[in-house]
Coordinates of C-alpha atoms in Angstrom, one line a residue:
M1 CA -29.0 -22.1 8.6
R2 CA -29.7 -21.6 12.0
R3 CA -30.6 -17.9 13.2
A4 CA -27.4 -17.9 15.5
D5 CA -25.4 -18.3 12.5
L6 CA -27.2 -16.0 10.3
V7 CA -26.4 -13.4 13.1
R8 CA -22.7 -14.3 13.1
Y9 CA -22.2 -14.1 9.4
G10 CA -24.2 -11.0 9.2
A11 CA -22.0 -9.3 11.8
A12 CA -18.8 -10.5 10.2
A13 CA -20.0 -8.9 6.9
L14 CA -20.8 -5.7 8.9
A15 CA -17.3 -5.8 10.4
G16 CA -15.6 -6.1 7.0
G17 CA -17.6 -3.3 5.5
A18 CA -16.6 -1.2 8.4
L19 CA -13.2 -1.9 7.9
A20 CA -13.4 -0.7 4.2
L21 CA -14.8 2.4 5.6
S22 CA -11.8 3.3 7.8
F23 CA -9.5 3.6 4.4
P24 CA -8.8 7.1 2.6
P25 CA -10.3 8.9 1.1
R26 CA -12.3 8.9 4.5
T27 CA -10.7 9.8 7.8
L28 CA -12.6 7.2 9.8
W29 CA -9.4 5.2 10.9
W30 CA -11.0 4.5 14.2
L31 CA -13.6 2.3 12.7
A32 CA -10.9 -0.5 12.2
V33 CA -11.0 -1.2 15.9
P34 CA -14.6 -1.9 16.4
A35 CA -14.6 -3.9 13.2
F36 CA -11.9 -6.2 14.6
A37 CA -13.8 -6.4 17.9
V38 CA -17.0 -7.6 16.1
L39 CA -15.0 -10.0 14.1
W40 CA -13.5 -11.5 17.3
L41 CA -16.9 -12.0 18.9
T42 CA -18.3 -13.7 15.8
L43 CA -15.5 -16.2 16.4
E44 CA -16.2 -17.1 20.0
D45 CA -16.7 -20.6 20.6
V46 CA -16.7 -21.8 16.8
R47 CA -14.6 -24.5 15.3
G48 CA -12.3 -24.1 12.5
R49 CA -14.6 -24.6 9.6
R50 CA -17.1 -22.2 10.8
A51 CA -14.3 -19.7 11.6
A52 CA -13.0 -19.8 8.1
G53 CA -16.5 -19.0 6.8
L54 CA -16.8 -16.2 8.9
G55 CA -13.3 -15.0 7.7
F56 CA -14.3 -15.4 4.2
V57 CA -17.5 -13.2 4.7
F58 CA -15.5 -10.6 6.6
G59 CA -12.7 -10.5 3.8
L60 CA -15.3 -10.4 1.1
A61 CA -17.2 -7.7 2.7
F62 CA -14.1 -5.7 2.7
F63 CA -12.5 -6.2 -0.4
L64 CA -15.5 -5.7 -2.5
P65 CA -16.0 -2.1 -1.7
H66 CA -12.2 -1.6 -1.3
L67 CA -11.3 -2.9 -4.7
W68 CA -14.4 -1.3 -6.4
W69 CA -12.1 0.9 -8.6
I70 CA -11.0 -2.4 -10.5
Q71 CA -14.7 -2.8 -11.6
H72 CA -14.6 1.0 -12.8
F73 CA -11.3 0.2 -14.7
L74 CA -12.3 -3.1 -16.4
G75 CA -16.0 -3.3 -15.9
D76 CA -17.1 -2.2 -19.4
D77 CA -15.1 -4.4 -21.3
F78 CA -14.7 -7.4 -19.1
G79 CA -17.8 -7.3 -16.8
P80 CA -17.8 -7.9 -13.1
W81 CA -15.6 -11.0 -13.2
P82 CA -12.0 -9.6 -12.3
W83 CA -13.3 -7.6 -9.7
L84 CA -15.3 -10.4 -7.9
V85 CA -12.6 -13.0 -8.5
L86 CA -9.8 -10.9 -7.0
S87 CA -11.9 -9.6 -4.2
A88 CA -12.9 -13.4 -3.5
L89 CA -9.2 -14.6 -3.9
M90 CA -8.1 -12.1 -1.2
A91 CA -10.7 -12.9 1.0
L92 CA -9.7 -16.7 0.9
F93 CA -6.3 -15.6 2.5
I94 CA -8.4 -14.2 5.7
C95 CA -10.5 -17.1 5.4
A96 CA -7.6 -19.5 5.6
V97 CA -5.9 -18.0 8.7
M98 CA -9.4 -17.5 10.5
A99 CA -9.5 -21.3 10.6
F100 CA -6.5 -21.4 12.9
V101 CA -8.1 -19.0 15.3
P102 CA -10.1 -21.6 17.3
L103 CA -6.4 -23.4 17.6
V104 CA -4.7 -20.4 19.3
A105 CA -7.8 -19.5 21.1
R106 CA -6.7 -22.1 23.6
L107 CA -3.6 -20.2 24.5
P108 CA -3.2 -17.4 27.0
A109 CA -3.6 -13.9 25.4
A110 CA -5.5 -15.5 22.6
P111 CA -6.2 -12.1 20.8
V112 CA -2.3 -11.7 20.3
W113 CA -2.0 -14.9 18.5
A114 CA -5.0 -14.4 16.4
A115 CA -3.9 -10.9 15.5
L116 CA -0.4 -12.2 14.5
L117 CA -2.5 -14.6 12.2
F118 CA -4.0 -11.7 10.7
V119 CA -0.5 -10.0 9.9
L120 CA 0.6 -13.6 8.4
Q121 CA -2.3 -13.5 5.8
E122 CA -1.4 -10.0 4.7
T123 CA 2.3 -11.2 4.4
A124 CA 1.1 -14.2 2.3
R125 CA -0.9 -11.8 0.0
G126 CA 2.1 -9.9 -0.5
L127 CA 4.0 -12.9 -2.0
I128 CA 1.7 -15.1 -3.7
P129 CA 0.2 -15.7 -6.2
F130 CA 2.6 -14.3 -9.2
N131 CA 4.2 -11.7 -6.7
G132 CA 1.4 -11.0 -4.8
F133 CA -1.2 -8.2 -4.3
P134 CA -0.3 -6.5 -1.0
W135 CA -3.3 -3.9 -1.5
G136 CA -5.7 -3.4 1.4
R137 CA -3.2 -3.9 4.4
V138 CA -4.9 -2.4 7.5
A139 CA -2.1 -0.2 8.4
F140 CA -2.8 1.6 5.0
G141 CA -5.9 2.8 6.6
Q142 CA -4.3 4.4 9.5
V143 CA -2.6 7.3 8.2
D144 CA -5.0 10.0 9.9
G145 CA -4.9 8.2 13.3
P146 CA -2.2 7.6 16.1
F147 CA -1.6 4.0 15.3
A148 CA 0.1 5.1 12.1
R149 CA 3.2 6.6 14.2
I150 CA 4.1 2.9 15.1
A151 CA 5.4 2.6 11.6
V152 CA 8.5 4.5 12.8
V153 CA 9.1 1.4 14.8
G154 CA 8.2 -1.5 12.8
G155 CA 6.5 -0.6 9.6
A156 CA 3.4 -1.7 8.2
P157 CA 3.4 -5.2 9.5
L158 CA 3.4 -3.8 13.2
V159 CA 0.7 -1.1 12.5
T160 CA -1.5 -4.0 11.2
F161 CA -0.7 -5.9 14.3
A162 CA -1.4 -3.0 16.9
V163 CA -4.8 -2.3 15.3
V164 CA -6.0 -5.9 15.1
V165 CA -4.7 -6.8 18.5
T166 CA -6.4 -3.8 20.1
G167 CA -9.8 -4.7 18.3
F168 CA -9.6 -8.6 19.4
G169 CA -8.3 -7.6 22.9
L170 CA -11.0 -5.0 23.6
A171 CA -13.6 -7.6 22.5
A172 CA -12.0 -10.2 24.9
W173 CA -12.0 -7.7 27.9
L174 CA -15.2 -5.8 27.8
P175 CA -17.3 -8.6 28.9
R176 CA -15.0 -9.0 31.7
I177 CA -14.5 -5.2 32.3
R178 CA -13.7 -5.6 36.1
E179 CA -10.6 -8.0 35.3
W180 CA -8.1 -5.1 35.0
R181 CA -5.3 -7.4 34.0
R182 CA -7.2 -7.8 30.5
G183 CA -6.8 -3.9 30.1
W184 CA -3.5 -4.7 28.1
A185 CA -5.7 -4.3 25.2
L186 CA -5.2 -0.7 25.3
L187 CA -1.4 -0.9 25.4
P188 CA -0.9 -0.7 21.5
F189 CA -3.0 2.5 21.7
A190 CA -0.8 3.8 24.3
A191 CA 2.3 2.8 22.5
A192 CA 1.2 4.7 19.5
L193 CA 0.9 7.8 21.4
A194 CA 4.4 7.3 23.3
V195 CA 6.4 6.9 20.1
G196 CA 5.2 10.3 18.9
P197 CA 8.4 12.0 19.7
L198 CA 10.2 9.5 17.3
V199 CA 8.5 11.0 14.4
A200 CA 10.9 13.9 13.2
V201 CA 10.0 16.4 10.6
D202 CA 13.2 18.8 11.0
A203 CA 15.4 19.3 8.0
Q204 CA 18.9 17.8 8.9
N205 CA 20.6 18.3 5.6
G206 CA 18.9 21.3 4.2
Q207 CA 15.6 21.6 2.0
R208 CA 15.0 21.2 -1.7
T209 CA 12.4 22.9 -3.7
V210 CA 10.6 20.2 -5.8
A211 CA 8.1 20.8 -8.6
V212 CA 5.9 18.0 -9.9
V213 CA 4.4 18.2 -13.5
Q214 CA 1.0 16.9 -13.6
G215 CA 0.2 16.8 -17.3
N216 CA -3.1 15.1 -17.1
A217 CA -4.6 12.2 -19.0
P218 CA -8.0 11.7 -20.6
D219 CA -10.6 9.9 -18.7
I220 CA -11.0 7.3 -21.1
G221 CA -10.1 3.9 -19.2
L222 CA -8.7 1.2 -21.3
D223 CA -8.3 3.4 -24.4
L224 CA -5.4 4.7 -22.4
L225 CA -3.5 2.0 -24.2
T226 CA -3.1 4.1 -27.3
A227 CA -2.9 7.5 -25.8
G228 CA 0.8 7.5 -25.4
D229 CA 1.4 10.5 -27.6
T230 CA -1.4 12.6 -25.8
L231 CA 0.4 12.0 -22.5
R232 CA 3.7 12.9 -23.6
A233 CA 2.5 16.2 -25.4
N234 CA 0.7 17.1 -22.0
H235 CA 3.8 16.6 -20.0
L236 CA 6.1 18.6 -22.4
R237 CA 3.5 21.4 -22.5
K238 CA 3.2 21.5 -18.9
T239 CA 6.9 21.5 -18.7
A240 CA 7.1 24.3 -21.1
E241 CA 4.7 26.2 -18.8
L242 CA 6.6 25.7 -15.8
A243 CA 9.6 27.0 -17.6
A244 CA 7.9 30.0 -18.7
L245 CA 6.6 30.7 -15.1
I246 CA 10.2 30.5 -13.7
R247 CA 11.5 33.0 -16.2
G248 CA 8.6 35.4 -15.4
G249 CA 9.2 35.0 -11.6
S250 CA 5.9 33.8 -10.8
V251 CA 7.3 30.5 -9.2
P252 CA 10.8 30.0 -7.6
K253 CA 13.1 28.1 -9.6
P254 CA 12.9 24.5 -8.2
D255 CA 16.0 22.3 -7.5
L256 CA 14.5 19.4 -8.9
V257 CA 11.5 18.4 -11.2
V258 CA 9.4 15.1 -11.1
W259 CA 7.3 13.6 -13.8
P260 CA 4.9 11.0 -13.1
E261 CA 4.9 7.4 -14.3
S262 CA 4.3 6.5 -17.7
A263 CA 4.4 9.9 -18.8
T264 CA 6.5 9.1 -22.1
R265 CA 8.3 6.7 -24.0
T266 CA 11.8 7.4 -24.7
R267 CA 15.3 6.2 -25.4
D268 CA 18.6 7.4 -24.4
R269 CA 18.7 9.9 -27.4
D270 CA 15.5 12.1 -27.2
P271 CA 16.1 15.6 -28.8
V272 CA 12.8 16.7 -27.9
L273 CA 12.9 15.8 -24.3
D274 CA 16.6 17.3 -24.2
R275 CA 15.2 20.6 -25.3
A276 CA 12.6 20.9 -23.1
I277 CA 14.6 20.0 -20.1
T278 CA 17.4 22.2 -21.2
D279 CA 15.1 25.1 -21.8
L280 CA 13.7 24.5 -18.2
G281 CA 17.1 24.4 -16.8
V282 CA 16.4 22.0 -13.9
P283 CA 17.3 18.5 -13.4
T284 CA 14.3 16.3 -14.0
L285 CA 13.4 12.9 -13.0
V286 CA 11.6 11.5 -16.1
S287 CA 9.3 8.7 -15.6
A288 CA 9.2 6.6 -18.9
L289 CA 9.1 3.3 -20.7
R290 CA 12.5 2.8 -22.0
D291 CA 14.0 -0.5 -23.4
G292 CA 11.2 -2.6 -22.1
K293 CA 11.4 -1.3 -18.7
N294 CA 9.3 1.1 -16.5
S295 CA 11.9 3.4 -15.5
V296 CA 12.7 6.8 -13.7
I297 CA 15.7 8.5 -15.5
A298 CA 17.7 11.3 -14.0
W299 CA 17.7 13.6 -16.9
Q300 CA 20.2 16.7 -16.8
P301 CA 19.9 20.0 -18.8
G302 CA 22.3 20.2 -21.5
T303 CA 23.6 16.6 -21.1
G304 CA 20.5 14.4 -21.4
A305 CA 19.7 11.1 -19.7
G306 CA 21.9 9.8 -17.1
A307 CA 21.4 7.1 -14.3
S308 CA 18.2 5.4 -14.0
Y309 CA 15.9 3.2 -11.9
A310 CA 13.8 0.3 -13.1
K311 CA 10.7 -0.9 -11.5
Q312 CA 11.4 -4.1 -9.5
E313 CA 7.7 -5.0 -8.4
L314 CA 5.7 -5.4 -11.6
V315 CA 2.1 -5.5 -11.5
P316 CA 0.8 -8.9 -12.2
F317 CA -1.5 -9.2 -15.3
A318 CA -0.4 -5.7 -16.5
E319 CA 3.2 -5.4 -16.6
H320 CA 4.1 -9.2 -16.5
I321 CA 1.3 -11.6 -17.6
P322 CA 1.2 -15.1 -16.1
L323 CA -1.0 -17.5 -17.5
R324 CA -1.6 -15.7 -20.7
D325 CA -4.6 -17.7 -22.1
L326 CA -6.4 -17.2 -19.0
A327 CA -5.3 -13.5 -18.7
R328 CA -7.1 -12.7 -21.8
L329 CA -10.4 -13.3 -19.9
V330 CA -9.5 -10.6 -17.3
T331 CA -6.8 -8.1 -18.6
P332 CA -6.6 -5.9 -21.8
F333 CA -2.7 -6.3 -21.4
A334 CA -2.5 -10.2 -22.1
D335 CA -1.0 -9.7 -25.6
Q336 CA 1.5 -7.0 -24.5
P337 CA 5.1 -8.1 -23.8
D338 CA 6.2 -8.3 -20.2
L339 CA 8.4 -5.6 -18.8
E340 CA 11.6 -6.5 -17.5
A341 CA 11.9 -5.9 -13.9
G342 CA 14.9 -4.1 -12.2
T343 CA 17.2 -5.6 -9.6
E344 CA 18.9 -2.6 -8.0
P345 CA 17.5 -0.4 -5.1
G346 CA 15.7 2.8 -6.1
V347 CA 18.5 5.5 -5.5
L348 CA 19.3 8.3 -7.8
D349 CA 21.8 11.1 -7.2
I350 CA 20.4 14.2 -8.7
A351 CA 20.3 18.1 -7.8
G352 CA 22.9 17.3 -5.1
T353 CA 20.5 15.0 -3.5
R354 CA 20.3 11.1 -3.0
V355 CA 16.5 10.5 -4.1
G356 CA 14.7 7.2 -3.1
V357 CA 12.4 6.0 -6.0
G358 CA 9.4 3.7 -5.8
I359 CA 7.2 3.5 -8.9
C360 CA 3.4 3.4 -8.3
Y361 CA 2.4 -0.2 -7.2
E362 CA 5.9 -0.5 -5.4
V363 CA 4.8 1.7 -2.7
A364 CA 2.7 -1.3 -1.2
Y365 CA 5.9 -3.4 -0.8
D366 CA 7.9 -2.8 2.4
H367 CA 11.2 -3.6 0.9
V368 CA 11.3 -1.0 -1.9
L369 CA 11.4 2.4 0.0
R370 CA 13.3 0.6 3.0
E371 CA 16.1 -0.3 0.6
S372 CA 16.1 3.1 -0.7
A373 CA 16.1 4.8 2.8
A374 CA 18.7 2.5 4.0
A375 CA 20.9 3.3 0.9
G376 CA 21.0 7.0 2.1
A377 CA 18.0 8.6 0.2
Q378 CA 17.1 11.9 1.9
V379 CA 13.7 12.2 0.3
L380 CA 11.4 9.7 -1.4
V381 CA 9.7 10.1 -4.8
V382 CA 6.7 8.0 -6.0
P383 CA 5.9 8.6 -9.6
T384 CA 2.3 7.0 -10.6
N385 CA -0.1 6.5 -13.2
N386 CA -3.6 6.1 -11.7
A387 CA -5.6 7.4 -14.9
W388 CA -6.7 4.0 -15.6
Y389 CA -9.0 3.9 -12.5
G390 CA -10.9 6.9 -13.1
R391 CA -12.4 9.1 -10.3
G392 CA -12.5 6.2 -7.7
E393 CA -10.7 5.5 -4.4
M394 CA -7.5 4.0 -5.6
T395 CA -5.6 7.1 -6.2
Y396 CA -6.4 8.0 -2.4
Q397 CA -5.6 4.6 -1.1
Q398 CA -2.2 4.8 -2.6
L399 CA -1.5 8.1 -1.4
G400 CA -2.4 6.8 2.1
M401 CA 0.4 4.1 1.4
A402 CA 2.9 7.0 0.6
R403 CA 1.9 8.9 3.9
L404 CA 2.7 5.7 5.9
R405 CA 5.9 5.2 4.2
A406 CA 7.0 8.9 5.0
I407 CA 6.4 8.1 8.6
E408 CA 8.1 4.7 8.5
H409 CA 11.4 6.2 7.1
G410 CA 11.3 9.7 8.4
R411 CA 11.4 11.0 5.1
A412 CA 9.4 13.5 3.0
V413 CA 7.6 12.1 0.0
V414 CA 6.7 13.5 -3.3
V415 CA 4.0 11.8 -5.2
A416 CA 3.8 12.8 -8.9
A417 CA 0.5 11.2 -10.4
I418 CA -0.1 11.7 -14.1
S419 CA -3.9 12.8 -13.6
G420 CA -3.8 13.2 -9.9
V421 CA -3.7 13.1 -7.0
S422 CA -0.2 14.4 -6.8
A423 CA 1.1 15.7 -3.3
V424 CA 3.9 16.6 -1.1
V425 CA 4.1 14.7 2.2
R426 CA 6.0 15.7 5.0
P427 CA 8.1 13.0 7.3
D428 CA 5.1 12.9 9.9
G429 CA 2.7 11.9 6.8
S430 CA 0.8 15.2 6.8
V431 CA 0.0 16.4 3.2
V432 CA 1.5 19.8 2.7
Q433 CA -0.1 20.3 -0.9
S434 CA -2.1 18.1 -3.0
T435 CA -3.7 18.5 -6.7
G436 CA -7.0 17.5 -8.1
M437 CA -8.0 14.7 -10.2
F438 CA -8.0 14.7 -13.9
T439 CA -6.6 18.3 -14.2
D440 CA -3.4 19.5 -15.5
A441 CA -1.4 21.2 -12.6
L442 CA 2.1 22.3 -11.5
M443 CA 3.1 21.9 -7.8
V444 CA 6.1 23.5 -6.3
D445 CA 7.0 23.2 -2.6
S446 CA 10.2 22.8 -0.4
V447 CA 10.8 19.5 1.3
P448 CA 13.2 18.6 4.3
L449 CA 16.2 16.4 3.5
R450 CA 16.8 14.0 6.3
S451 CA 19.6 11.3 6.9
D452 CA 18.9 9.5 10.1
L453 CA 17.5 6.1 9.8
T454 CA 14.5 5.1 11.6
F455 CA 14.3 2.0 13.9
A456 CA 11.8 0.7 11.1
T457 CA 14.3 1.2 8.3
R458 CA 17.0 -0.5 10.3
F459 CA 15.1 -3.3 11.5
G460 CA 11.6 -3.4 9.8
G461 CA 12.3 -6.6 8.0
A462 CA 13.6 -8.4 11.1
I463 CA 10.4 -7.4 13.1
H464 CA 8.3 -8.5 10.2
V465 CA 10.1 -12.1 10.2
L466 CA 9.5 -12.2 14.0
L467 CA 5.8 -11.6 13.6
T468 CA 5.6 -14.2 10.8
G469 CA 7.5 -16.8 13.2
A470 CA 5.4 -16.0 16.0
A471 CA 2.2 -16.8 14.2
F472 CA 3.6 -20.2 13.1
A473 CA 4.9 -20.7 16.5
A474 CA 1.4 -20.1 18.0
C475 CA -0.3 -22.7 15.5
V476 CA 2.2 -25.4 16.6
I477 CA 1.9 -24.6 20.0
G478 CA -1.9 -24.9 19.9
L479 CA -1.7 -28.1 17.9
W480 CA 0.4 -29.6 20.5
S481 CA -1.7 -28.2 23.3
R482 CA -4.8 -29.7 21.7
R483 CA -3.3 -33.0 21.1
R484 CA -2.0 -33.1 24.6
T485 CA -5.5 -32.5 26.2
S486 CA -7.1 -35.3 23.8
V487 CA -4.3 -37.5 25.0
V488 CA -4.9 -36.9 28.6
A489 CA -8.7 -37.1 28.2
Q490 CA -8.2 -40.6 26.6
Q491 CA -6.0 -41.8 29.4
G492 CA -8.6 -40.4 31.8

């Protein structure tokens, strides 16, 4: 390999690593822009095969550190292969779309079309294979910066597009800095500042005081498979502690209590849980495994279990198992029965409030909480169980997703994590209160209720389709242009 090639691949790897550093728990959101600027420079004047290789190196350098928590989760029992294979598979999506960059680079405003291709690979990763894996979308790393505000207009896809086109555009403009027309690369950043007034936080329908019960889980990795009784006992104990604090006047009586994902197994009749919530005297969203579904149940004092929501987007190789014989090599869940996916939007009426629900992994999918907000949810709740993944970055990455959803839909978000980090997030994405990791905790705070639908809630799906269609159109036009140039050259 020539020295110039080594420099290109090394720069692509450096750019991918910089993108990984832009994600929570760090607040280095701005690193994403130079990361894409460097990637664009490595792609200059290369053919499709070389561009694909550079895209793979960039993707691998990003996903290996970003998904390190999978190695913590499975490494002791399964070695590094699940982490390495998943990282490489995700990098292949970037590899595939980067192969088309030389094609669209022939078009005017080439960075725009290339950025659309990057959004296209994020879309594809969220769909295939086996229901996709939408982790690591560029937008999820932007919650501490101004680009996140664009979510109120077009959700995560538009935020990703804005960041990538800024990086690509700056790289194309800076070598020709005197050509002011190329300064359009700054427009996405200016747009992010301009849409700030659209991010509203005021309470339109009053407020609700919400309590989160974080009962905690032992930091034992895969042994959590047999720790169900411990998780249930922890959350019953912490609920009893909350009831005592309310009676003693140490904390205000909340309007609603939220349990984290998988805190218990239950059936419609659960006398122990009935007594605990009746003693508490507060309607409670109990997140539980019930009847083969990962559910959130509206549990009322005195009357017990009511309406419920079942998780729609199940985690592949954990909650549903494709290719079971192969799955035994990479997951401890291969011999577990598949959970049944829900089919209805996550909205529950409880405590005089319509609550939108997305369970854990679902916060990464655009449609889940969009459907909840569109159906009238005034506040969003995200119960999650991140105890499997130890003390790494996964729980902070997921909190970043919840924060982006708050901005996108103009709703407060309550994150209830079984072992942390639980958090109360305002509609502007700021964290009002949060807990530590691997500790039991109670969190009580007031959240604003809002009913206005943001532009992203109304039209975010359509915008995503337009971005996807534009990416395909750019490839078709680029191919047509190349063929036309070839024909003209032959005729000449």
